[in-house]
XYZ file of C-alpha atoms in Angstrom:
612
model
C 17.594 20.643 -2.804
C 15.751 17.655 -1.081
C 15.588 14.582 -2.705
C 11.592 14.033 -4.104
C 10.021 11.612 -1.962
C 7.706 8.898 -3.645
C 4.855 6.361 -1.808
C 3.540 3.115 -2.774
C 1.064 1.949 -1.076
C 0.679 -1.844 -2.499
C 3.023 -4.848 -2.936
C 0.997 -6.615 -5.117
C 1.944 -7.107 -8.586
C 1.553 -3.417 -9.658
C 3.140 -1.952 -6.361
C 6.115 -4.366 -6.358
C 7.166 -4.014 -10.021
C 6.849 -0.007 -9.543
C 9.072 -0.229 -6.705
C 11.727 -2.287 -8.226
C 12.045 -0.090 -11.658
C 11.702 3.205 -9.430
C 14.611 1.757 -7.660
C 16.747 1.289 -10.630
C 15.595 4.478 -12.372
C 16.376 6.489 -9.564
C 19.589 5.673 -9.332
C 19.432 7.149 -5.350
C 18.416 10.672 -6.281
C 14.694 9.633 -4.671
C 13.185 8.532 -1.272
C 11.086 5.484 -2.187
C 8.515 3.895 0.655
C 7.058 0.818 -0.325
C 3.885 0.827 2.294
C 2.502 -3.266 2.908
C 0.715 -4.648 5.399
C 3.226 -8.118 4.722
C 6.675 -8.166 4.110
C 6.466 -10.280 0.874
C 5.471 -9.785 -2.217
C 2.846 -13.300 -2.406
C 2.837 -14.665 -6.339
C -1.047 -15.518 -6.621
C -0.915 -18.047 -9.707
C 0.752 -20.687 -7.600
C -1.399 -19.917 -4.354
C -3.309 -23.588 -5.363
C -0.279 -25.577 -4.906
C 0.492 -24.500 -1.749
C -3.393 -25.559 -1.045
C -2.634 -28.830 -2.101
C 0.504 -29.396 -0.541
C 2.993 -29.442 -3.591
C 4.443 -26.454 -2.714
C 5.341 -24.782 1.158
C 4.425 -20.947 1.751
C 7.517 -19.241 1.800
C 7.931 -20.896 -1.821
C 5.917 -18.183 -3.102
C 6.148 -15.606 -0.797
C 9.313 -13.447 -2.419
C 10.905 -11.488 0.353
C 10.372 -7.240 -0.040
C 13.608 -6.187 1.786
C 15.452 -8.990 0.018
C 14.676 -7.870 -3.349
C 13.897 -4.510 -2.690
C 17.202 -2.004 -2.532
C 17.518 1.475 -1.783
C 13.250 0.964 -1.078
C 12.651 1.918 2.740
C 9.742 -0.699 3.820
C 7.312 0.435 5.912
C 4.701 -2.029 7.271
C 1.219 -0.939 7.621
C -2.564 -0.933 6.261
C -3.398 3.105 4.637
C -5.994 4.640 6.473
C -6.941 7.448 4.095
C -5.089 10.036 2.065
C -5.315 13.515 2.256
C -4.799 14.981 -0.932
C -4.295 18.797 -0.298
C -1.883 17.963 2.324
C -0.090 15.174 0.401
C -0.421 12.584 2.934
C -0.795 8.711 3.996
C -2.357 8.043 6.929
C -1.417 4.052 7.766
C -1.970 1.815 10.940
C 0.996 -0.537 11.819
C 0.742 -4.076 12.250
C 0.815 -3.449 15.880
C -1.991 -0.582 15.782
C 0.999 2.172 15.545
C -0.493 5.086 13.386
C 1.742 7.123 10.810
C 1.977 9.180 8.097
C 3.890 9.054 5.124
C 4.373 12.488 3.428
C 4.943 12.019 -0.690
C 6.031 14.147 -3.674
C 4.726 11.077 -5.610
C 1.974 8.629 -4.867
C 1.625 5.683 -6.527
C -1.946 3.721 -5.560
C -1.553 -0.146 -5.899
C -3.608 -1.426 -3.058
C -4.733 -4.217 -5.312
C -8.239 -5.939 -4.587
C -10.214 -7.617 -2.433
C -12.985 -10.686 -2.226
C -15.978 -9.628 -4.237
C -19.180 -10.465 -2.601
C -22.719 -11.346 -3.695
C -26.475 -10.605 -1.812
C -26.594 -14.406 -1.271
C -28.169 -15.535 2.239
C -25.202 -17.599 4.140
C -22.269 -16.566 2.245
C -20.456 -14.160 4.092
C -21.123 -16.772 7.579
C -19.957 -19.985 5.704
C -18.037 -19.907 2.538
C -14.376 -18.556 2.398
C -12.044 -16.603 -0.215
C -9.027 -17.700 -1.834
C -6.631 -14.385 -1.716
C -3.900 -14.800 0.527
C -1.764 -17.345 2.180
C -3.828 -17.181 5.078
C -7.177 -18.937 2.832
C -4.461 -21.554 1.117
C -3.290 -22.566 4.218
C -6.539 -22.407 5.773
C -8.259 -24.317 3.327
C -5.590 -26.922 3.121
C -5.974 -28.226 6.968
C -9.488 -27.811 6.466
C -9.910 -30.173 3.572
C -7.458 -32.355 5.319
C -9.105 -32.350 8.337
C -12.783 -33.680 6.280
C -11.083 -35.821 4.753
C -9.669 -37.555 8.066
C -12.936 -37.169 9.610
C -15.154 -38.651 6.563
C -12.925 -41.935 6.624
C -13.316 -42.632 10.414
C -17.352 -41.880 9.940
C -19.545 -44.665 9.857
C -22.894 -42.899 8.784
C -22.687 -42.796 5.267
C -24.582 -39.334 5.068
C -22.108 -37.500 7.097
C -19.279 -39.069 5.043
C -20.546 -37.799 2.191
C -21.432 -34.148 2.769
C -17.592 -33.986 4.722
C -16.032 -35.090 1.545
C -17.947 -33.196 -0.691
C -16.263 -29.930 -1.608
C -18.024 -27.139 -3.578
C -15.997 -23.879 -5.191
C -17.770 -21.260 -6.581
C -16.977 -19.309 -9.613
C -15.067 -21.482 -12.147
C -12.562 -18.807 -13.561
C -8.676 -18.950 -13.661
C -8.760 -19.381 -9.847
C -12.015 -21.418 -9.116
C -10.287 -24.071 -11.862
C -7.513 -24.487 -10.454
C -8.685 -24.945 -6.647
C -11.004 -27.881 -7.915
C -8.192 -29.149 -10.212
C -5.595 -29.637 -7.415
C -8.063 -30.167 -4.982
C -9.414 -33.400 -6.470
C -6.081 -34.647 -6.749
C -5.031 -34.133 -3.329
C -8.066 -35.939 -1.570
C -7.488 -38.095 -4.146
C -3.962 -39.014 -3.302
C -5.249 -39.156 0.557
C -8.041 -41.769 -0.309
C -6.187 -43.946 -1.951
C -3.485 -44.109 0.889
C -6.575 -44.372 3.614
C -9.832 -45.490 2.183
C -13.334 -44.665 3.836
C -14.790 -47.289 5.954
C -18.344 -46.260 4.083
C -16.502 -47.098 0.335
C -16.984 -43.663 -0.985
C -15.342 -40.820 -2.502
C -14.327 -37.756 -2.481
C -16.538 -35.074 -4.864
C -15.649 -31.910 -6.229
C -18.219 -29.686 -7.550
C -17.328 -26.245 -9.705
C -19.963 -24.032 -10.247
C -20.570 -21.228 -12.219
C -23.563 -18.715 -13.840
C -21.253 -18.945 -17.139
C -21.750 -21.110 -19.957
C -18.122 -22.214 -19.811
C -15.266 -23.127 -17.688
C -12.780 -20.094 -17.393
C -15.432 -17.640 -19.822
C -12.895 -14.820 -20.301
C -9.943 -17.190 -21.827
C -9.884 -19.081 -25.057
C -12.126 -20.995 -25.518
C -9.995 -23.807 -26.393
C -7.995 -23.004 -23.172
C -11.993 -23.665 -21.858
C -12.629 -26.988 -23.572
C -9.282 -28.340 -22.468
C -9.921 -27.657 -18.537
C -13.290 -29.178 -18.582
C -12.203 -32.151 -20.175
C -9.523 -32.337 -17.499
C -11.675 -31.852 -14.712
C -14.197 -34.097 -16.044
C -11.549 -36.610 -16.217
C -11.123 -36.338 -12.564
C -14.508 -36.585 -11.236
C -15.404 -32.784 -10.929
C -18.643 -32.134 -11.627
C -18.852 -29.459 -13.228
C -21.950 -27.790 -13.383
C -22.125 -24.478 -15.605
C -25.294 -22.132 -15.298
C -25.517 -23.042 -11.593
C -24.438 -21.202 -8.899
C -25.268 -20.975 -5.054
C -28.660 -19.370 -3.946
C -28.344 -20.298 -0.386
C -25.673 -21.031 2.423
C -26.073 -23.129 5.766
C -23.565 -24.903 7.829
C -24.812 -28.311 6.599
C -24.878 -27.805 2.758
C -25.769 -25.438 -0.249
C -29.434 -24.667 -2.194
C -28.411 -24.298 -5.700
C -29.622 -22.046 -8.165
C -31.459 -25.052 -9.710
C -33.398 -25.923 -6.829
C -31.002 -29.037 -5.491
C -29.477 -29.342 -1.842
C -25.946 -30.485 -1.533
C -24.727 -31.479 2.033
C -21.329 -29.851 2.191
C -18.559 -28.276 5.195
C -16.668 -26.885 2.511
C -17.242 -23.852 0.338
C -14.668 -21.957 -1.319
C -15.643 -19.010 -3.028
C -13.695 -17.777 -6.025
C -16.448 -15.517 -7.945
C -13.870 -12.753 -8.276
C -12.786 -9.594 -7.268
C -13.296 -6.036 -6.805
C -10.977 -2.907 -6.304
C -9.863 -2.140 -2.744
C -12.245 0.012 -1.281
C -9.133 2.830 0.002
C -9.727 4.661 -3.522
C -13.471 5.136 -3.224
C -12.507 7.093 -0.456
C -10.837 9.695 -2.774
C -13.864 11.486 -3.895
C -12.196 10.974 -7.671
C -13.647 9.910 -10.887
C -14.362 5.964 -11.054
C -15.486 3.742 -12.848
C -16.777 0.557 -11.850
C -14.991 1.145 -8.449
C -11.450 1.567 -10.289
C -9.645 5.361 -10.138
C -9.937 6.701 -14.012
C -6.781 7.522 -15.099
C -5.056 8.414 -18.531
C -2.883 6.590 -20.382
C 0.301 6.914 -18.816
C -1.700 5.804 -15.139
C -1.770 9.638 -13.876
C -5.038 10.613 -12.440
C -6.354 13.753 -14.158
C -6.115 17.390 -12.382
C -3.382 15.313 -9.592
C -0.473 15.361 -11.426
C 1.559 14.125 -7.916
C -0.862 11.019 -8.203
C -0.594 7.702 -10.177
C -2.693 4.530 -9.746
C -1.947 1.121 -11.381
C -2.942 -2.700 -11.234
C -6.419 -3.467 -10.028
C -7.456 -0.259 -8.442
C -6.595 1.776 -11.890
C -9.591 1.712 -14.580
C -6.341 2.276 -17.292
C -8.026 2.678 -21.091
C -6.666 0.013 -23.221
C -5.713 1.654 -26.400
C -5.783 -1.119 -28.524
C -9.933 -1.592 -27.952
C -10.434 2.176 -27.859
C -13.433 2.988 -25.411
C -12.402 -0.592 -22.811
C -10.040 -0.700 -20.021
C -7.465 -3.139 -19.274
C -8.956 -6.470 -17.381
C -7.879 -6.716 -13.756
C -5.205 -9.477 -14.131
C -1.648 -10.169 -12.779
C -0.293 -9.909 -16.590
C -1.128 -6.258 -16.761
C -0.777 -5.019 -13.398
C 2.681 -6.157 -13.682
C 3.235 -4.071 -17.107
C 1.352 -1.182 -15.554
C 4.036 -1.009 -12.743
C 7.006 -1.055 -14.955
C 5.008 1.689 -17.577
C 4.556 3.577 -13.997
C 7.471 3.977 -12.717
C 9.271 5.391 -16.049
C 6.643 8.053 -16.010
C 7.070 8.810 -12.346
C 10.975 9.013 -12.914
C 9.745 11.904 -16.185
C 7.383 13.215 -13.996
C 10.650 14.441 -11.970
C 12.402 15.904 -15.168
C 14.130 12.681 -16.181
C 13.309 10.671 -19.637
C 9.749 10.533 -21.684
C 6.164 9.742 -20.599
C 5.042 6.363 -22.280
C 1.695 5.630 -22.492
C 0.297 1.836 -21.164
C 0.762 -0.303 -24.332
C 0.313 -4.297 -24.459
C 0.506 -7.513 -26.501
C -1.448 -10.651 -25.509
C 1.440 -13.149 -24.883
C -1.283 -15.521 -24.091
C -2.395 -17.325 -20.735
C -1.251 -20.835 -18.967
C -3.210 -22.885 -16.669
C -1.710 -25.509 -14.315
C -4.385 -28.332 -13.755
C -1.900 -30.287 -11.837
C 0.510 -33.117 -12.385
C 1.476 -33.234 -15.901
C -1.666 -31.322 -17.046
C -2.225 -28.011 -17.799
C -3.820 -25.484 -20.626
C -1.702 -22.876 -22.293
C -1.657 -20.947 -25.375
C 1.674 -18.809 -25.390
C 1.455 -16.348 -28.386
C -1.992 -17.908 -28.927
C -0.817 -21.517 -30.111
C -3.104 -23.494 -28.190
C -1.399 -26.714 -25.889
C -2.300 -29.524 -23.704
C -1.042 -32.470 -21.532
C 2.373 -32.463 -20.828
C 3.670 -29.888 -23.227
C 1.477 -27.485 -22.113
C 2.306 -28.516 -18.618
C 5.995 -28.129 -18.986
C 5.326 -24.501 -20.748
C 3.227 -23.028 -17.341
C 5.953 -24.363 -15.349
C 9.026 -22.154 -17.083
C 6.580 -19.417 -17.922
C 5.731 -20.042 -13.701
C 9.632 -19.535 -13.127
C 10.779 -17.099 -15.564
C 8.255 -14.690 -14.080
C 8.788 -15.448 -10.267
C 11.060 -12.506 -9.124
C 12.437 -14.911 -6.763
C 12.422 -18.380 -5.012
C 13.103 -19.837 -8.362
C 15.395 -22.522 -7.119
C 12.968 -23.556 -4.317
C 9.448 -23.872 -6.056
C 11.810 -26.129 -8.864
C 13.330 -27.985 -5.845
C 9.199 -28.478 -4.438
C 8.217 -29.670 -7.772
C 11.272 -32.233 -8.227
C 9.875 -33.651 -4.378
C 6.448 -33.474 -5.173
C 6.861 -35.337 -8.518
C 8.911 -38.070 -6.642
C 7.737 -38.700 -2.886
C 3.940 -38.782 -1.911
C 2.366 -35.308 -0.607
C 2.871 -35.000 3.448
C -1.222 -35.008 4.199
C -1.429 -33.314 7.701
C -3.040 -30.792 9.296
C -1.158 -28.170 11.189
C -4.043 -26.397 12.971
C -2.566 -22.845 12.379
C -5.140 -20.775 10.836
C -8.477 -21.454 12.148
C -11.755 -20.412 9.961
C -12.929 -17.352 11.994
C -9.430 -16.050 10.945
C -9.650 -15.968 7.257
C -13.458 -14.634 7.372
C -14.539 -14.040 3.491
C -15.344 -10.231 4.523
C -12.116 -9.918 5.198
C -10.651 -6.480 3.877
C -7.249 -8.101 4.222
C -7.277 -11.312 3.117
C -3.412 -11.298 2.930
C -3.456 -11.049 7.076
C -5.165 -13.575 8.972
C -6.872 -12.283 12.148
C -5.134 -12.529 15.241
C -6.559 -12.505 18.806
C -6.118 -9.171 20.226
C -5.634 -7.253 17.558
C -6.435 -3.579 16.578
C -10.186 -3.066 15.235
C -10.458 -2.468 11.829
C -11.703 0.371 9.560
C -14.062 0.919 7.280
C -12.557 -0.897 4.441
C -14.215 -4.095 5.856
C -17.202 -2.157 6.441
C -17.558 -1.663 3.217
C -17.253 -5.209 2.283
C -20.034 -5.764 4.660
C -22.010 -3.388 2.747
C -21.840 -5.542 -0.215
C -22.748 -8.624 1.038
C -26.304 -7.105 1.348
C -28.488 -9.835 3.132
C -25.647 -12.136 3.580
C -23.969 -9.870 6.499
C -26.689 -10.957 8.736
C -23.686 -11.880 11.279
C -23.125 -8.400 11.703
C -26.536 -7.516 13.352
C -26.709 -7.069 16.806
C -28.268 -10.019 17.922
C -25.776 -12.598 16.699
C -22.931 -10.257 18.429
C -24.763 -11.550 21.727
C -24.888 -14.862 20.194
C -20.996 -15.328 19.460
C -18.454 -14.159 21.549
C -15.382 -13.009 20.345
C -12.557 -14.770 19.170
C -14.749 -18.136 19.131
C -15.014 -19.836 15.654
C -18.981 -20.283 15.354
C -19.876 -23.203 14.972
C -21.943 -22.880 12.075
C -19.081 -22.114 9.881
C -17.961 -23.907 7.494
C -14.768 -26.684 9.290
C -16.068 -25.196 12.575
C -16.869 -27.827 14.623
C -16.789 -27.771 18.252
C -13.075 -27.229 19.788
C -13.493 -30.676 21.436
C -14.755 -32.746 18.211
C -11.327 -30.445 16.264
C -7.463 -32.280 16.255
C -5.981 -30.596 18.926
C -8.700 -29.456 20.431
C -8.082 -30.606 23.735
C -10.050 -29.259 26.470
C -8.299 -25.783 27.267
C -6.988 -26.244 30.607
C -4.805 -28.725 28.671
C -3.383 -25.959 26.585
C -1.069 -23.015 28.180
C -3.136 -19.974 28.719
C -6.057 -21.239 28.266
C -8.662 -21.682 31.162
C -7.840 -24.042 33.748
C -10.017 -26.932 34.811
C -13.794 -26.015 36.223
C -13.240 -25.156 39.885
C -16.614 -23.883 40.492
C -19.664 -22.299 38.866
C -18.572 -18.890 39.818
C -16.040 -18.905 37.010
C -17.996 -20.173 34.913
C -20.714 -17.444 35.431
C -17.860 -14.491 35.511
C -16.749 -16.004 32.263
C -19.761 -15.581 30.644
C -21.219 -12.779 31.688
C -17.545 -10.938 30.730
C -18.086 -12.067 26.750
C -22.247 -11.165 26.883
C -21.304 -7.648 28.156
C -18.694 -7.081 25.661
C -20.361 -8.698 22.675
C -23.465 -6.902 23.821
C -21.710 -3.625 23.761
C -19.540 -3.872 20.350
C -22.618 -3.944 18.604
C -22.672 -0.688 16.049
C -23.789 -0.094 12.151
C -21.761 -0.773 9.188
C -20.803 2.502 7.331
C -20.991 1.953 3.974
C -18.277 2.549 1.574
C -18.811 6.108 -0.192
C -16.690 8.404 1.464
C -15.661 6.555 4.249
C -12.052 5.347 5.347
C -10.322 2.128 4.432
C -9.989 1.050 7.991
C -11.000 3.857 10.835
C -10.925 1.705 14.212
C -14.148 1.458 15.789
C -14.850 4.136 18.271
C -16.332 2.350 21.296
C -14.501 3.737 23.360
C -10.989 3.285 25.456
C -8.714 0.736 25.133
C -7.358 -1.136 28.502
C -3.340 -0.782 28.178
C -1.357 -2.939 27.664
C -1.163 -5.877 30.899
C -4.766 -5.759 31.801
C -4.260 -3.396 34.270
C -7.639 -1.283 33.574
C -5.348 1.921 31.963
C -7.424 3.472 29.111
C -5.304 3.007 25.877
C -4.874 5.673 23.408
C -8.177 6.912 21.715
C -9.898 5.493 18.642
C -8.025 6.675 15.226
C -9.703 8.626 12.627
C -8.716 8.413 8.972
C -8.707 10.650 5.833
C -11.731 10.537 3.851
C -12.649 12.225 0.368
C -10.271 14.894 -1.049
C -10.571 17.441 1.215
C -8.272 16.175 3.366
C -9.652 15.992 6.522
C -9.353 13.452 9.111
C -13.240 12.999 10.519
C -13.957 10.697 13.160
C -14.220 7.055 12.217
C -17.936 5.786 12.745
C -18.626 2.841 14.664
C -17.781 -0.426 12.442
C -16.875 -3.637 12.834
C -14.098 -5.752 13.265
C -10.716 -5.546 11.455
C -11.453 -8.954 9.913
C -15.245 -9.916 8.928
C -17.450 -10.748 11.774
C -19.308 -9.063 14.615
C -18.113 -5.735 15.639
C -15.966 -6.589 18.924
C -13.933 -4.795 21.638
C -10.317 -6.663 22.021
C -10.732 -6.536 25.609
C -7.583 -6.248 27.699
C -4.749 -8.544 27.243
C -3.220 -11.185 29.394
C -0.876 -10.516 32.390
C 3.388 -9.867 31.258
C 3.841 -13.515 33.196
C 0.641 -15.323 30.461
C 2.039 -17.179 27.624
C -0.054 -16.750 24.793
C -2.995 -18.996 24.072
C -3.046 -21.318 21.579
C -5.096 -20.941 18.336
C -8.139 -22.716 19.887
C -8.183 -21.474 23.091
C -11.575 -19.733 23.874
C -11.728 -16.748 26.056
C -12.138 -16.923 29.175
C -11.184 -16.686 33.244
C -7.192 -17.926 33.493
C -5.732 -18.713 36.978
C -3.337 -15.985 37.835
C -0.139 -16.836 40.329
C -1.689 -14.563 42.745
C -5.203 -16.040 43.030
C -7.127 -14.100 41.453
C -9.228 -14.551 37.900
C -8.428 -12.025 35.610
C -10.247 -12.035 31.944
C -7.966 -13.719 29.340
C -7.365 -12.438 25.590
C -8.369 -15.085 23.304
């Protein structure tokens, strides 16, 4: 008899804690695929330290194969699933398509940015959910910072050294709480010709600082923010978005480059797909996190609407603390699903919440005893460690340095803004030049953005080519005005020095035509796949040699299974639908993260169109 074969498609949380109890369960009688477009499982509560430089990436990015046995890793983004035919359709990393055949499916995709029908958010603000937006956001407010102290007009100092975030929960808090310590730290080192400041502003429709914790957890991190300058401004949230600044709810302008937006989140868009019972965009399912009539099928963490049976008639809140019960509770009744041990039904006990403010501060109330200052400081920290599944020696190490030596305040230039767009239906996986279009998981978050995805019309396709950061986003300035944005024909790969108009013209009329011709609808998200590739037509092969690729992918969709042609959508990461374009010659280095495209010299003489 074959051994069953079980899926998970979601390292999160949820998907990893599944995967390593299914792995000890097991024992080796099962086939377990872990499906994850990363190879790390990425622990989110310390995501704002490595924003403000107290901790590196890797710190809290906990290797899958490390940690992982006996689970067979298989890198990829799920397309659709067909239900009949007990399928995943994924994409590789690479634009590879599979499929993953399962006895068992476990659904932990986790969630995404949620979005609001504000004008200007989708173009200018950005999220705060992967590695990617932390590492983004920390060369970003770097970079301001830099800038605002070398400025002499006092106007322009103070809108780049003003920093708003948006939505003042567990994460909004946080950002603003480390943030205003970092530029902090870098003011004091280098003060600002003009005398001023940095300012932090947290705002929020809520009548409280973190509204769904304690409320003395609340009073404690507004008096700690406070304390640090943040204004902190509750009942006020953004009601328009421009590259210079922000309209507020109540009627004020604030000149800003830097908007972070932490409102919250919603359910990945793969299990609307399903054509199953939802609610609120999460997959119903029972007790012990099987989906009714699909006994194969299981669904945890934040795509799983799971009813909390101690507030009969609620389900459990979409936070780290349960998803990572629900993927212990869901892998013991996987392991009885396949005749071994007793069902158990999703059960919990509030052990409480902890809040690192930074430095020595922090709000906590393990087993609801309510703490502050350094006690509750030194609490998060173990409670930090004890639940790390890894890395534990590291991120102690990082805080030991950090506590010690001054913060290293530099900007590395690696992730630019137009690769962490907030639409993002990844935000995990920063967008690469090149790669394969997206689905219509990012579609979908298009959809949601209602009068805020005016990028995606037609028109501002022409407007922006592809690849280009625009310049009206937020840290987008001009390549030449950026650190280390020399002119390209300074960089390798990029496009050499002006030799005559004729390039010039060949350049530009290459982008118009293709961001002229990506332009298509965005599908909205019932029924549709998670990320069909848009269907514009061939793909050049690989070399630029003019070869049509291999045809546009279709996904699953609904339960029935079948695998319809993806619509037209747009681009893997948020933006204006685009074509990739062909890629440089075998003999091209790679262009550097700033690089524009454009003509590039070839040994032979001849122009051929580079791949920004």
């Amino acid at each position: 008899m074959s051994r069953p074969r079980i899926v998970i498609v979601g390292a999160g949380f949820a998907g990893y804690r599944t995967a390593r109890t299914l792995s000890r369960l097991t024992r080796h009688q099962a086939d377990i695929t872990l499906l994850n477009p990363t190879d790390y499982f990425l622990y989110l509560p310390l995501l704002p330290q490595v924003a403000a430089g107290i901790l590196e990436p890797r710190r809290v990015s906990v290797s899958l194969s490390g940690t992982l046995p006996h689970v067979r890793l298989v890198l990829g983004e799920a397309d659709g699933i067909d239900l009949d035919g007990r399928t995943v359709h994924y994409t590789g990393p690479e634009g590879e398509e599979g499929t993953l055949a399962y006895d068992r499916l476990v659904l932990a995709a986790g969630s995404v940015n949620k979005l609001l029908p504000i004008p200007g958010i989708a173009e200018h603000a950005h999220g705060f959910r992967g590695l990617p937006e932390a590492l983004y956001l920390r060369d970003h407010v770097t970079r301001q910072v830099e800038l605002a102290a070398a400025a002499d007009d006092r106007a322009e100092c103070a809108a780049r050294c003003t920093f708003v975030v948006v939505g003042a929960g567990y994460t909004g808090t946080e950002v603003a709480a480390h943030g205003a310590m970092y530029t902090d730290a870098q003011v004091r080192r280098h003060p600002m010709r003009t005398g001023m400041r940095p300012r932090w502003m947290l705002l929020d429709v809520a009548p409280r600082v973190m509204p769904e914790m304690d409320e003395r957890l609340s009073r404690t991190a507004e008096r700690v923010l406070r304390q640090r300058g943040v204004d902190v401004r509750m009942g006020t949230s953004v009601q328009e978005a421009t590259h210079d600044g922000v309209v507020l709810t109540d009627g004020s302008t604030v000149d800003t480059r830097t908007l972070v937006w932490c409102v919250g989140v919603r359910p990945d868009p793969l299990v609307e797909s399903l054509g199953l019972p939802m609610e609120r965009g999460r997959l119903l399912v029972d007790p012990h996190l099987q989906v009714p009539g699909r006994p194969e099928l299981f669904a945890c963490g934040d795509v799983a609407a799971v009813p909390d049976l101690n507030q009969p008639g609620q389900y459990t809140p979409m936070t780290a603390q349960h998803a990572w019960r629900h993927g212990k509770v869901c892998a013991h009744n996987v392991v009885a699903s396949l005749g071994r041990g007793q069902r158990r039904a999703y059960r919990h006990r509030d052990m409480g919440f902890v809040v690192d403010l930074g430095g020595a501060k922090a709000a906590a109330n393990p087993l609801g005893l309510p703490m502050s200052g350094p006690a509750a400081g030194a609490v998060t920290r173990g409670y930090h460690l004890a639940a790390m599944p890894g890395n534990r020696v590291r991120v102690a190490a990082d805080w030991l340095l950090d506590a010690v030596l001054p913060r290293q305040a530099v900007q590395l230039g690696l992730v630019r803004s137009w690769s962490v767009p907030l639409e993002s239906s990844s935000p995990e996986v920063a967008r690469v030049p090149g790669r394969p279009e997206q689905s219509g998981k990012d579609a979908v978050a298009a959809g949601t953005a209602g009068t805020a995805g005016k990028h995606a019309d037609g028109d501002d396709a022409k407007k922006q080519p592809r690849g280009e950061p625009g310049k009206n986003q937020p840290g987008g300035e001009p390549g030449k005005n950026q650190p280390g944005g020399e002119p390209a024909k300074n960089q390798p790969g990029g496009e050499p020095a002006k030799r005559g108009s004729d390039a010039a013209s060949a350049g530009s009329r290459s982008h118009g035509e293709r961001a002229k011709g990506s332009q298509s609808g965005s599908p909205r998200a019932s029924g549709k796949p998670r990320r069909a590739v848009e269907a514009a037509g061939p793909r050049p092969a690989r070399g630029g040699s003019g070869k049509p690729g291999k045809s546009s992918r279709t996904s699953g969709a609904g339960s029935a299974g079948k695998r319809p042609t993806a619509p037209s959508g747009p681009s893997r990461s948020a933006g204006p639908p685009t074509d990739p374009g062909p890629e440089p010659p075998a003999n091209q280095p790679p262009p550097g993260p700033d690089i524009a495209p454009g003509p590039v010299r070839r040994t032979d003489g001849r122009a051929v169109e580079g791949d920004s």
